[in-house]
mmCIF file of C-alpha atoms and ligand atoms in Angstrom:
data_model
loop_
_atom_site.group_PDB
_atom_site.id
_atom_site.type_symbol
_atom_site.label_atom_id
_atom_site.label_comp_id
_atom_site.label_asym_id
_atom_site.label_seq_id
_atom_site.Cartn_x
_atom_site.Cartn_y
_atom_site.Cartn_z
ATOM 1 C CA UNK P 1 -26.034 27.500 -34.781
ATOM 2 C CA UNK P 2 -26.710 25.145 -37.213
ATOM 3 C CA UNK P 3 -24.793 22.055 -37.607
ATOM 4 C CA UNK P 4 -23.333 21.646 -41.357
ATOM 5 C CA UNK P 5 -23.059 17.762 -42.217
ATOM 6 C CA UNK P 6 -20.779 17.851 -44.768
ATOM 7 C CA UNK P 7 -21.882 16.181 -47.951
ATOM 8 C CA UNK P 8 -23.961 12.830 -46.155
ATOM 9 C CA UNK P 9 -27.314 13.842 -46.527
ATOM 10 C CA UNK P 10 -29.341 13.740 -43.062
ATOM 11 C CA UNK P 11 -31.174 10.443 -43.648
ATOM 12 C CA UNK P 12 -27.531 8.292 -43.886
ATOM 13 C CA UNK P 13 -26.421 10.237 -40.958
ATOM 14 C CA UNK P 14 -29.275 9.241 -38.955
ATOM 15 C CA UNK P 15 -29.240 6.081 -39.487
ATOM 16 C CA UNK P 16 -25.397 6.085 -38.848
ATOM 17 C CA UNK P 17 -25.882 7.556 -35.123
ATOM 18 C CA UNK P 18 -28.555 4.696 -34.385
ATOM 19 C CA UNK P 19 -26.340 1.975 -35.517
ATOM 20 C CA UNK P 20 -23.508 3.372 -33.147
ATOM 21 C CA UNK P 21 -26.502 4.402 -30.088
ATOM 22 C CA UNK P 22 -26.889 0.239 -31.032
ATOM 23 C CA UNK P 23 -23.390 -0.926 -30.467
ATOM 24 C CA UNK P 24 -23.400 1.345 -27.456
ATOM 25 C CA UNK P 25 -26.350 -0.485 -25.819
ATOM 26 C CA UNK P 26 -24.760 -3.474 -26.435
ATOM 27 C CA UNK P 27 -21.560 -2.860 -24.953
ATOM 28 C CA UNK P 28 -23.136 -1.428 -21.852
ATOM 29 C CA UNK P 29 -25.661 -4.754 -21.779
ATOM 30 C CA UNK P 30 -21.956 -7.139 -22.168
ATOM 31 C CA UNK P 31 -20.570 -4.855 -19.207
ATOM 32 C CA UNK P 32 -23.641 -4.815 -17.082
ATOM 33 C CA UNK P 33 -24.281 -8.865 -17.674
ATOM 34 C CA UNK P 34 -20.709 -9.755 -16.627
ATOM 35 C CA UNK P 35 -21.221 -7.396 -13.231
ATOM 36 C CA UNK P 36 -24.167 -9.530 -12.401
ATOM 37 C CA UNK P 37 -23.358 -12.719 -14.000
ATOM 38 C CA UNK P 38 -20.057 -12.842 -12.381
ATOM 39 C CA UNK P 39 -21.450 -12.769 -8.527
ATOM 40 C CA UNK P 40 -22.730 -15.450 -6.664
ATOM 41 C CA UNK P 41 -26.476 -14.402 -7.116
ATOM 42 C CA UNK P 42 -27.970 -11.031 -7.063
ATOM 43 C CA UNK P 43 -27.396 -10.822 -3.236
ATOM 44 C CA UNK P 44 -24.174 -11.570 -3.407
ATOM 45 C CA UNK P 45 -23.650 -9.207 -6.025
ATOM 46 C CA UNK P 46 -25.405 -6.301 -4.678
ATOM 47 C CA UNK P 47 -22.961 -6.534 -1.745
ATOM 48 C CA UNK P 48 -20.038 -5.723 -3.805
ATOM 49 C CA UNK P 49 -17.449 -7.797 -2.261
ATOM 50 C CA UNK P 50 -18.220 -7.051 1.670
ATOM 51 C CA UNK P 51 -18.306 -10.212 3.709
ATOM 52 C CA UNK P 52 -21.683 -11.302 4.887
ATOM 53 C CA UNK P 53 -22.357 -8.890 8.211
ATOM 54 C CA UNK P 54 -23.460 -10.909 11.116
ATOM 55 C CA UNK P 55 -24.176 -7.892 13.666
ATOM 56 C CA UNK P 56 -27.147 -5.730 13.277
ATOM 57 C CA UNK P 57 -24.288 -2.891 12.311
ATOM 58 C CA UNK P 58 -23.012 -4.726 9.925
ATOM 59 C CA UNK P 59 -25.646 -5.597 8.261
ATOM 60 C CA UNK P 60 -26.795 -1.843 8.614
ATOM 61 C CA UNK P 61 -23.615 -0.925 7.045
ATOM 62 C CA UNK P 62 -23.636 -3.407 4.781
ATOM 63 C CA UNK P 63 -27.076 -1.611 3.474
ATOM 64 C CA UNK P 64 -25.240 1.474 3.166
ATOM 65 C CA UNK P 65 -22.761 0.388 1.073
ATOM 66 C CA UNK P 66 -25.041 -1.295 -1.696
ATOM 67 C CA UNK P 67 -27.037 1.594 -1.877
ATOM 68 C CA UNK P 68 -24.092 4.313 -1.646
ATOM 69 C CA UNK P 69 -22.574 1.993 -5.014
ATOM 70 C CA UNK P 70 -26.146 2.150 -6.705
ATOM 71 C CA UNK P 71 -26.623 5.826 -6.369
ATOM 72 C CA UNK P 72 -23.019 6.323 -7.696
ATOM 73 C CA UNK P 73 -23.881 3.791 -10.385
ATOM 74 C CA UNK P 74 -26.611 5.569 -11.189
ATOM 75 C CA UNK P 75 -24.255 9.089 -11.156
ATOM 76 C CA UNK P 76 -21.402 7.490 -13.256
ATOM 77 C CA UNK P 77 -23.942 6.325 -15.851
ATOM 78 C CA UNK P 78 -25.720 9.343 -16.606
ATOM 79 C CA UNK P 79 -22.172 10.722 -16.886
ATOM 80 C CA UNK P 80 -20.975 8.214 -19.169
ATOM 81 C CA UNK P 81 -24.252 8.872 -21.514
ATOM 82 C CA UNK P 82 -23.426 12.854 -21.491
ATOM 83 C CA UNK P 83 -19.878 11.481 -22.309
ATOM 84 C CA UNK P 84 -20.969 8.622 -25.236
ATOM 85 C CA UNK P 85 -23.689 11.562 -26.194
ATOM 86 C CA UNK P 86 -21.135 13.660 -26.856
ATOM 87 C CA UNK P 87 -18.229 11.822 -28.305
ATOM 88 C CA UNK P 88 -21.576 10.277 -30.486
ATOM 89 C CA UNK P 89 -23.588 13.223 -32.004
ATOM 90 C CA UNK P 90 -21.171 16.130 -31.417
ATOM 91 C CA UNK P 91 -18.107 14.732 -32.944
ATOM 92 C CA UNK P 92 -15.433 17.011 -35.484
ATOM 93 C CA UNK P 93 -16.844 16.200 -38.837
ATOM 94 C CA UNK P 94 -14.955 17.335 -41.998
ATOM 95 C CA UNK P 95 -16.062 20.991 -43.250
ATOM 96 C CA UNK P 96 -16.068 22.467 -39.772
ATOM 97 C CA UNK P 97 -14.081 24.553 -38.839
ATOM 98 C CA UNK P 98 -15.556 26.658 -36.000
ATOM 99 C CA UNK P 99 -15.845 25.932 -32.264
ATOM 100 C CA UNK P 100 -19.519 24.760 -31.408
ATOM 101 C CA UNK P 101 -21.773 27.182 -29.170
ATOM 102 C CA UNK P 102 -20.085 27.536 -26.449
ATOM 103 C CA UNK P 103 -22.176 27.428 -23.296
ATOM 104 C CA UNK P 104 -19.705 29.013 -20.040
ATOM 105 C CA UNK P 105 -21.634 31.762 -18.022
ATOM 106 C CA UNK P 106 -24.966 29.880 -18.400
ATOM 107 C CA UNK P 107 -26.900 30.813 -14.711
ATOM 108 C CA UNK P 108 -29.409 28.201 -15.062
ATOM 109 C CA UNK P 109 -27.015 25.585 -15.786
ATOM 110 C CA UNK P 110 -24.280 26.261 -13.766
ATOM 111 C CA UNK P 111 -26.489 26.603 -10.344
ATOM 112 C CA UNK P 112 -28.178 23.026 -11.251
ATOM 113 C CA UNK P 113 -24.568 21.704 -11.548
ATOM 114 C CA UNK P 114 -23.546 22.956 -8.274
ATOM 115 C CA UNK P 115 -26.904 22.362 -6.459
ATOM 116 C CA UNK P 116 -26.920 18.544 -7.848
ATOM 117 C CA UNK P 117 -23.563 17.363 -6.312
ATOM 118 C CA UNK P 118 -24.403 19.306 -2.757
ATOM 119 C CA UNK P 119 -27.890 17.127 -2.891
ATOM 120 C CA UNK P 120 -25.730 13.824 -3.104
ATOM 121 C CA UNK P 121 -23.715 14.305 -0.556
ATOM 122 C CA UNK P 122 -26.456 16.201 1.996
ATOM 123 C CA UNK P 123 -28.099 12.809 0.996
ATOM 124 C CA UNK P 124 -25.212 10.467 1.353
ATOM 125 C CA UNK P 125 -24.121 11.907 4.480
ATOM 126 C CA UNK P 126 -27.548 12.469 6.194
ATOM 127 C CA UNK P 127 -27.523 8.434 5.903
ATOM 128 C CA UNK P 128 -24.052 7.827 7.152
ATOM 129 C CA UNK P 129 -24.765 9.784 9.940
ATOM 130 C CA UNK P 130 -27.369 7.580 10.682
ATOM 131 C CA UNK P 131 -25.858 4.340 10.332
ATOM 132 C CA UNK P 132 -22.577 5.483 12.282
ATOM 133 C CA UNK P 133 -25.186 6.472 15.016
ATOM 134 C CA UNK P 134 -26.404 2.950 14.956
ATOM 135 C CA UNK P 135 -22.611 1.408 15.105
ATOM 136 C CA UNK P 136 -21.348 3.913 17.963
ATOM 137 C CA UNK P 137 -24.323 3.238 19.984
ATOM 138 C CA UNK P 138 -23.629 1.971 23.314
ATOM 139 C CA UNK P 139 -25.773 0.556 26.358
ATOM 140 C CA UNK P 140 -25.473 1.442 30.033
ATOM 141 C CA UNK P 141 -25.988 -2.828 30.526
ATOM 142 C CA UNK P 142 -24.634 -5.235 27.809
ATOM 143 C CA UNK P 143 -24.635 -8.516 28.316
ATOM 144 C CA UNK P 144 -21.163 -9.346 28.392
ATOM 145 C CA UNK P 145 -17.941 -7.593 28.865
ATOM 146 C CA UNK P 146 -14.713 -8.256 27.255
ATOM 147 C CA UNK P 147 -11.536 -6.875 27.548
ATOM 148 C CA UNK P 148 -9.027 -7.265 24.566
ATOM 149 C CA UNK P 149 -5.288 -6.492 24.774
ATOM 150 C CA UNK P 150 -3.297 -6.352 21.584
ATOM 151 C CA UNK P 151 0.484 -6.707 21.766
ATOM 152 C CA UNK P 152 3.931 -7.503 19.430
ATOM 153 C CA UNK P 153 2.613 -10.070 18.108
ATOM 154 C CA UNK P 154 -0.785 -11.664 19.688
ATOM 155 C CA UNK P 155 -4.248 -11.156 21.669
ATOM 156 C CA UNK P 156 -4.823 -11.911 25.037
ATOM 157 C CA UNK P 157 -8.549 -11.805 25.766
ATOM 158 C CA UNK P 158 -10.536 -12.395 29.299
ATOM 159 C CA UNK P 159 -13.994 -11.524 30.482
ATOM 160 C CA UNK P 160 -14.912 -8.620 32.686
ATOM 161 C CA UNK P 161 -17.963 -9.234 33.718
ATOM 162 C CA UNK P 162 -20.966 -10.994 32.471
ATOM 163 C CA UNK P 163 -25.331 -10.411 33.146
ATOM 164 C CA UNK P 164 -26.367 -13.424 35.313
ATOM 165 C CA UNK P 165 -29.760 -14.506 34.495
ATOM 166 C CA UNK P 166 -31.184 -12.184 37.745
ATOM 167 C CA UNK P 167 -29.658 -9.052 36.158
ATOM 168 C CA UNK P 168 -26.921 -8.797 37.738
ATOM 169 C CA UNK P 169 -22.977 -8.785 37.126
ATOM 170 C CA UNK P 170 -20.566 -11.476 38.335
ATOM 171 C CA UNK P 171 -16.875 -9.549 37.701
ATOM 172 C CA UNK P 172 -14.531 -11.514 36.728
ATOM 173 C CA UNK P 173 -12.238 -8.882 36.269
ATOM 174 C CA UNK P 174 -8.701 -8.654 38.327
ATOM 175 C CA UNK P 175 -8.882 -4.968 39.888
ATOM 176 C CA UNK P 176 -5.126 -4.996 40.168
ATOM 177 C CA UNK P 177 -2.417 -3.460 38.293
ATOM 178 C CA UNK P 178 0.030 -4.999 35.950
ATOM 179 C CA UNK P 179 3.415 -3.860 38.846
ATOM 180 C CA UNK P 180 1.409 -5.894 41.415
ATOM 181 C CA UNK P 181 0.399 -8.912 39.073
ATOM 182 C CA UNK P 182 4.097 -9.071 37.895
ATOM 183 C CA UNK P 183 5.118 -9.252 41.324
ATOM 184 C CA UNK P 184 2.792 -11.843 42.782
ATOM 185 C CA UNK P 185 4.090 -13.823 39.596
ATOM 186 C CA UNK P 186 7.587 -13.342 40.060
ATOM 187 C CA UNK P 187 7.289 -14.338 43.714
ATOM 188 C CA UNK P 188 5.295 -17.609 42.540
ATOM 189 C CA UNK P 189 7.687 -18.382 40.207
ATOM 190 C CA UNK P 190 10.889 -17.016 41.669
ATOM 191 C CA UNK P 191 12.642 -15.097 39.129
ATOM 192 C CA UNK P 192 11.652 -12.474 36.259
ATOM 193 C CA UNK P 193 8.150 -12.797 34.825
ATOM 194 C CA UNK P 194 7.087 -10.127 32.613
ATOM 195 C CA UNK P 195 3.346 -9.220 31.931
ATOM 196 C CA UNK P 196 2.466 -7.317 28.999
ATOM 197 C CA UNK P 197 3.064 -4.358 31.135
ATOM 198 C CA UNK P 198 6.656 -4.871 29.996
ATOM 199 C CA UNK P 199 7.880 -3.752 33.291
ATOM 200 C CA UNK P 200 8.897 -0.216 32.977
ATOM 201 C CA UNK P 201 7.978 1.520 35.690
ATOM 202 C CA UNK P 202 8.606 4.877 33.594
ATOM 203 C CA UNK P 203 5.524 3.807 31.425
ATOM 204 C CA UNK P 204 3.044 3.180 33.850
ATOM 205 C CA UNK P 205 0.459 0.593 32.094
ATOM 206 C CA UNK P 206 -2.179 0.688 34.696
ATOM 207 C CA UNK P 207 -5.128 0.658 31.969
ATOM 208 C CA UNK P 208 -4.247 -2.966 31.225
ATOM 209 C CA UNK P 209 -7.312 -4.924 32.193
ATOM 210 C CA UNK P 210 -6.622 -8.315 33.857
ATOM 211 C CA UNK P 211 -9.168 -11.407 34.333
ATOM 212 C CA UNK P 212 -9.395 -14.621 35.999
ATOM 213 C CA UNK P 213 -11.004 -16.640 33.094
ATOM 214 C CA UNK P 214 -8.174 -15.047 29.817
ATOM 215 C CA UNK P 215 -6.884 -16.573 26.820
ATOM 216 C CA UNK P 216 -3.976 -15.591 25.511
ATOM 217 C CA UNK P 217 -2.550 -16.770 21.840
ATOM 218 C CA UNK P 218 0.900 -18.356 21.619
ATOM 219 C CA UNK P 219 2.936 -18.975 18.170
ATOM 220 C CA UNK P 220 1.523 -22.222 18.118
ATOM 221 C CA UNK P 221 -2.449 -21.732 19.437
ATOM 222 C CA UNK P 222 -4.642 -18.992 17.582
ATOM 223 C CA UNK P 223 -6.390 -17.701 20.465
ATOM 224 C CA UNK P 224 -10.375 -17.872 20.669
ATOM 225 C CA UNK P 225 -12.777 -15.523 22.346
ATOM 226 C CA UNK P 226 -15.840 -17.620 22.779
ATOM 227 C CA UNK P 227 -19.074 -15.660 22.820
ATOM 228 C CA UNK P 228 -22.667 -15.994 22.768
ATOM 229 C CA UNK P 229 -25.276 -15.305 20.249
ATOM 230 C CA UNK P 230 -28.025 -12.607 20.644
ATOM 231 C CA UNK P 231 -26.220 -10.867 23.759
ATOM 232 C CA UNK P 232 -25.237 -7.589 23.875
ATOM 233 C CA UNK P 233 -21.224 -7.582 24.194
ATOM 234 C CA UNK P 234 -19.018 -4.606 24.784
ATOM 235 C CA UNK P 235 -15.184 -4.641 23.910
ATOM 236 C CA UNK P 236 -12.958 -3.100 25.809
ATOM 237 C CA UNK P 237 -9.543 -2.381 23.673
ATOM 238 C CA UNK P 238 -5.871 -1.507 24.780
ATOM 239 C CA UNK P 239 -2.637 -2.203 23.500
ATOM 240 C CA UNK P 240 0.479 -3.126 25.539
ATOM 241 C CA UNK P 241 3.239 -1.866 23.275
ATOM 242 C CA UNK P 242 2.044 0.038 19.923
ATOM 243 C CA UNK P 243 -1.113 0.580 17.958
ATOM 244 C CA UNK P 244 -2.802 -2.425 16.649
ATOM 245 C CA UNK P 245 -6.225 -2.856 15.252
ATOM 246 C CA UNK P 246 -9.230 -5.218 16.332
ATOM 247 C CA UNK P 247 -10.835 -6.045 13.041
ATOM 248 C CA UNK P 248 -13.219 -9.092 12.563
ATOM 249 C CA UNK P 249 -13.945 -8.895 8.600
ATOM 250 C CA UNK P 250 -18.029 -10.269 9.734
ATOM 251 C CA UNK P 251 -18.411 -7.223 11.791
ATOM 252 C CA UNK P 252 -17.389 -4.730 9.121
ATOM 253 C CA UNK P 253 -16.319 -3.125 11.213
ATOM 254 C CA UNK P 254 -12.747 -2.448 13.034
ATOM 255 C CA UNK P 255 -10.936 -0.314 15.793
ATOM 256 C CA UNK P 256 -7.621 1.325 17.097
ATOM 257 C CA UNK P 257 -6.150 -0.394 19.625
ATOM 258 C CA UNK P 258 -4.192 2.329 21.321
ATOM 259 C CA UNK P 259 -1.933 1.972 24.427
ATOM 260 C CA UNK P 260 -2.996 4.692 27.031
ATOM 261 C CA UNK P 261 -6.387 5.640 25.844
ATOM 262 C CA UNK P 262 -6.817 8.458 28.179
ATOM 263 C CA UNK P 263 -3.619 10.135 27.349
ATOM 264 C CA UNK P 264 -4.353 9.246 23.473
ATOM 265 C CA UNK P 265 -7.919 11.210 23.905
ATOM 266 C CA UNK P 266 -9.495 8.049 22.535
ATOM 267 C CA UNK P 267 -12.579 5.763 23.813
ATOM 268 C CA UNK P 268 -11.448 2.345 24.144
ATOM 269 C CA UNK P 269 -15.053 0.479 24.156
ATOM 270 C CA UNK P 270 -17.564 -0.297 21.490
ATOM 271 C CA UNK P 271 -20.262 -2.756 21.901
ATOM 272 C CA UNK P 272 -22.509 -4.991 19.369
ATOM 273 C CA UNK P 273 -25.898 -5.323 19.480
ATOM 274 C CA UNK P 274 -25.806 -9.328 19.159
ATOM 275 C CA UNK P 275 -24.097 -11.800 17.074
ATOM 276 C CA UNK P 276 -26.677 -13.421 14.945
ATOM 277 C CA UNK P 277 -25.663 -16.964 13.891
ATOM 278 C CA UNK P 278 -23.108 -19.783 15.514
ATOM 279 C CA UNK P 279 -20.217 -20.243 14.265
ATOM 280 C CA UNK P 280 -16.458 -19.011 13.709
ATOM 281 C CA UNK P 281 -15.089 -15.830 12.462
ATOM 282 C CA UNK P 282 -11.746 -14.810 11.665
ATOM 283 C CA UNK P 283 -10.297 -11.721 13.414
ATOM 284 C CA UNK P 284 -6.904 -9.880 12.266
ATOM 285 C CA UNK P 285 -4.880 -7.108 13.580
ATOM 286 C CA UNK P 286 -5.902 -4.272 10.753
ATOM 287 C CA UNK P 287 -2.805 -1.494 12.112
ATOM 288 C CA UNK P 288 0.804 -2.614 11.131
ATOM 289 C CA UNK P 289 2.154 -3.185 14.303
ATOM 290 C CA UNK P 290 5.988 -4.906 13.346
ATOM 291 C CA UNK P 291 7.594 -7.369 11.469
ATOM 292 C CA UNK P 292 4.584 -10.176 12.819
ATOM 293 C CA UNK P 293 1.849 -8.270 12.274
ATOM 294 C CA UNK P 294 0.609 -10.695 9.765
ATOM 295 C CA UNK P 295 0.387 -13.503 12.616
ATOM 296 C CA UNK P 296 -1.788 -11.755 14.921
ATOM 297 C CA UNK P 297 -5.017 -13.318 13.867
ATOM 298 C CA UNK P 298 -7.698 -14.782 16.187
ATOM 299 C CA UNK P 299 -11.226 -16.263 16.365
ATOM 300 C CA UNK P 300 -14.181 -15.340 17.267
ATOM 301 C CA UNK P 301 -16.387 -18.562 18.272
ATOM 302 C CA UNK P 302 -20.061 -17.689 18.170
ATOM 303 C CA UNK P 303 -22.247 -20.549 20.417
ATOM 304 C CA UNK P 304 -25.464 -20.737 22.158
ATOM 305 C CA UNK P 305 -26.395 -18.538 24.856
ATOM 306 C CA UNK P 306 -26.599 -21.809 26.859
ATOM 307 C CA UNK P 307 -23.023 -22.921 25.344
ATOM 308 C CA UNK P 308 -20.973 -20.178 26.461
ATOM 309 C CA UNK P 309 -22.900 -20.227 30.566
ATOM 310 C CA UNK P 310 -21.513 -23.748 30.437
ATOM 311 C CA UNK P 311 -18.375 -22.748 28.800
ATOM 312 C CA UNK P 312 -17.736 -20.241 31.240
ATOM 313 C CA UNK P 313 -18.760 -22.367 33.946
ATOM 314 C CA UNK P 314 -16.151 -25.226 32.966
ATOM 315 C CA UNK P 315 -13.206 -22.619 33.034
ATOM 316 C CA UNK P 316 -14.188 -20.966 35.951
ATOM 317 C CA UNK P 317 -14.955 -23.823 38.041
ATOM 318 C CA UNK P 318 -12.308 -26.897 36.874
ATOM 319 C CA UNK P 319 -10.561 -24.397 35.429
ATOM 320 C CA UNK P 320 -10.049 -26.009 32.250
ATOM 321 C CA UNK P 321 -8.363 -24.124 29.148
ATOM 322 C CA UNK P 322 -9.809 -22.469 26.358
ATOM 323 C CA UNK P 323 -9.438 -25.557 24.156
ATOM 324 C CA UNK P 324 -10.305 -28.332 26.821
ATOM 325 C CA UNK P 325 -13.954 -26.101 27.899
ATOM 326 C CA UNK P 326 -14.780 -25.839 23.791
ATOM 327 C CA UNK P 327 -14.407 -29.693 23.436
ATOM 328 C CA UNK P 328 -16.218 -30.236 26.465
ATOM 329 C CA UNK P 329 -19.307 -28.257 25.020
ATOM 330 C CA UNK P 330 -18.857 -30.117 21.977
ATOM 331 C CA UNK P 331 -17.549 -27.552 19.885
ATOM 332 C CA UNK P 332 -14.054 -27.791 17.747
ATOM 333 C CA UNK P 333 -11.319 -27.203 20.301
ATOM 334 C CA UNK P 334 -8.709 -24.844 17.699
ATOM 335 C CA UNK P 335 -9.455 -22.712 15.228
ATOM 336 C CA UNK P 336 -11.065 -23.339 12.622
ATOM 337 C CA UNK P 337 -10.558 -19.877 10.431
ATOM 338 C CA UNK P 338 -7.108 -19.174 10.450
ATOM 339 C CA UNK P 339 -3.742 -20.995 11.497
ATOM 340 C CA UNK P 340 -0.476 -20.123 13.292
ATOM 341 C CA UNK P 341 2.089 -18.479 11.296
ATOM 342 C CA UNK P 342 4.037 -21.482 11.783
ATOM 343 C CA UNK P 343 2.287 -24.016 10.843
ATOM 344 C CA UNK P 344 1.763 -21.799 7.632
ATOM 345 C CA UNK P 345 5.593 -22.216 6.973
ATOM 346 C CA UNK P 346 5.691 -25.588 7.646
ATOM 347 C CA UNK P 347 3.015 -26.078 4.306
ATOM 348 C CA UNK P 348 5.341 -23.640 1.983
ATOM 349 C CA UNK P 349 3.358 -20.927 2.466
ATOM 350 C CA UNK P 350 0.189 -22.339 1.424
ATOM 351 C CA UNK P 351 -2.808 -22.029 4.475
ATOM 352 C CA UNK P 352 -3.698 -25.640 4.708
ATOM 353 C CA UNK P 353 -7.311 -26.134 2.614
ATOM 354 C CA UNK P 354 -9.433 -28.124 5.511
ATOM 355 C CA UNK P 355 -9.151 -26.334 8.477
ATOM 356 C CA UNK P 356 -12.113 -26.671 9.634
ATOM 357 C CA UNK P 357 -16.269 -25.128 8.665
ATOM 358 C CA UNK P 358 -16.557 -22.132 10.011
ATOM 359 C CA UNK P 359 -20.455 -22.325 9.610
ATOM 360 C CA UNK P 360 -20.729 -25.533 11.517
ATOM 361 C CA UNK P 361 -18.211 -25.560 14.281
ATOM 362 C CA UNK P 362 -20.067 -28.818 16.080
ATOM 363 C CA UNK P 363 -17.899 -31.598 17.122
ATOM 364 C CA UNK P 364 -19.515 -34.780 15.634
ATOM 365 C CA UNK P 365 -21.099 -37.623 17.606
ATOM 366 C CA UNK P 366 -20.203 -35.403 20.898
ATOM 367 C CA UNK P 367 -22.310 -35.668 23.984
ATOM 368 C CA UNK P 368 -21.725 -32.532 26.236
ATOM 369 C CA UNK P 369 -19.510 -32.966 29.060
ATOM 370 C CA UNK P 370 -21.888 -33.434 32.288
ATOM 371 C CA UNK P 371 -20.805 -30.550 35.279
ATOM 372 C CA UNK P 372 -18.436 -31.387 37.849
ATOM 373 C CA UNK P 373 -17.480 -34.968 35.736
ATOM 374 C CA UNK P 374 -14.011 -34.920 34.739
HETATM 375 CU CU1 LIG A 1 -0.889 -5.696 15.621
#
């Protein structure tokens, strides 16, 4: 059908359409110069607004994402053309009166605009698939084993077992249940003493994993799982009271903690292939757990392989706290990513602004703490 253009002859109209095809461009040039211009540089951009992954998943992930946002970029801005193409050349114009050609029933179009979408998302998910692969991957040997216990409202952590430099595993772990722990507390301490078991005997909570090196957060200390760098680390999750969720923003990556996993149908361990760079990373419960929810956050202190033997060493052997073994390897004894929820209050709400570098987490001028010296 042929278009009828009123009484502007064809050479005004022309010129029309490539002044508004003009302001168009520029429009789309404003939109895409703020995107970029706005970042931090064109890696920081292309991320769009993930944290900086410091796992191998992560970073995997993080891969994903920028090129799962670019391909659906590159979808929504051939749509928006169609769209401006439209609204531009095929607009009412005075004189017409008659519905354009209509196109429904079309074979050849309608079986490219089904087969088109399916191709995305074949592609889209043959790539996830991949990637989750990568992230749910798990090895018969890591390096070190945590387990973490989430409960109303904070973390206790403690280490399994960890690889000796021969190959094998020195256990830390406490093969015992929470009943007979309580017990052997109550009888130290001669009264009531309540583990995270919550001592119900109706609600069995033998999955609890106990260790003799553990750090457990208070109201006023952000708890700290020290860990080392390029090692292989499997977590092992459970909750003592109700779902929370292990999420450390660097990983990109967090996880259910359930209480009874086998009765939930749910695998409580994921590992990471390494952490790739020192330093300290925030962690937060992700599942909202009760009215503190918001105050169960926690550190995770990345230090040298050689760092955390030493560490480990100092709290196994003088059996010095979490705080007192990370000064004596020269690192920043509290956290230095987050702060207790009271301390928060006591500043009016505001997190206090100097907390701490979480890329440098070196104590200055500090000579590490000979063995055995005290
Ligand atoms: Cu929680």
């Amino acid at each position: 059908m042929k278009l009828t253009h009123g009484e502007r002859s064809a050479a005004g109209a022309a010129s029309a359409a490539s002044r508004k095809v003009k302001r168009v461009a520029l429009v789309v040039a404003l939109g895409l110069a703020t995107l970029v211009m706005t970042g931090c540089g064109p890696r920081e951009t292309l991320r769009f607004g993930w944290p900086t992954g410091v796992t191998p998943e992560a970073k995997a992930m993080g891969t994903l994402w920028t090129w799962s946002v670019i391909a659906s970029l590159i979808v929504g801005f051939l749509v928006w053309m169609a769209i401006f193409w439209v609204i531009t050349f095929h607009r009412h114009r005075a004189g017409e009166d008659s519905f354009p050609r209509q196109t429904a029933y079309n074979m050849p179009v309608e079986l490219t605009l089904i087969t088109l979408p399916f191709l995305a998302i074949a592609v889209l998910f043959y790539f996830t698939v991949v990637v989750e692969n990568k992230v749910e991957s798990k090895a018969d040997n890591p390096d070190v084993v945590v387990d973490v216990t989430g409960y109303q409202w904070n973390w206790k952590f403690g280490y399994d077992r960890i690889k000796q430099n021969d190959g094998s595993y020195k256990t830390y772990a406490i093969e015992k249940g929470p009943f007979e722990l309580q017990k052997e507390r109550e009888q130290v301490h001669g009264h009531e003493k309540l583990l995270p078991a919550g001592g119900r005997d109706d609600n069995i909570r033998d999955y609890l994993r106990y260790s003799s090196i553990e750090t457990l957060g208070t109201p006023n200390e952000i708890p700290i799982l020290v860990l080392p760098v390029g090692k292989r680390i499997e977590f092992n999750l459970a909750a003592a009271d109700v779902i929370h969720s292990f999420w450390v923003p660097e990983f990109l990556y967090k996880r259910d903690v359930l209480p009874f996993p086998k009765q939930n149908h749910s695998d409580p361990r994921f590992q990471i292939e390494k952490i790739e760079r020192p330093g300290a990373f925030v962690g937060r419960c992700a599942e909202m757990c009760g009215t503190y929810h918001a105050m169960m956050n926690f550190e995770i202190r990345a230090v040298s392989a050689q760092d955390f033997s030493r560490y480990i060493a100092l709290r196994e052997n003088e059996k010095l706290s979490t705080a007192e073994a990370l000064a004596a390897i020269c690192e920043v004894p509290t956290s230095v990513t987050t702060v207790p929820f009271e301390t928060r209050r006591k500043t009016g709400g505001d997190t206090p602004k100097d907390i701490g570098n979480p890329f440098n987490t070196k104590l200055p001028n500090c000579t590490t703490r000979a063995m055995g010296a005290s």
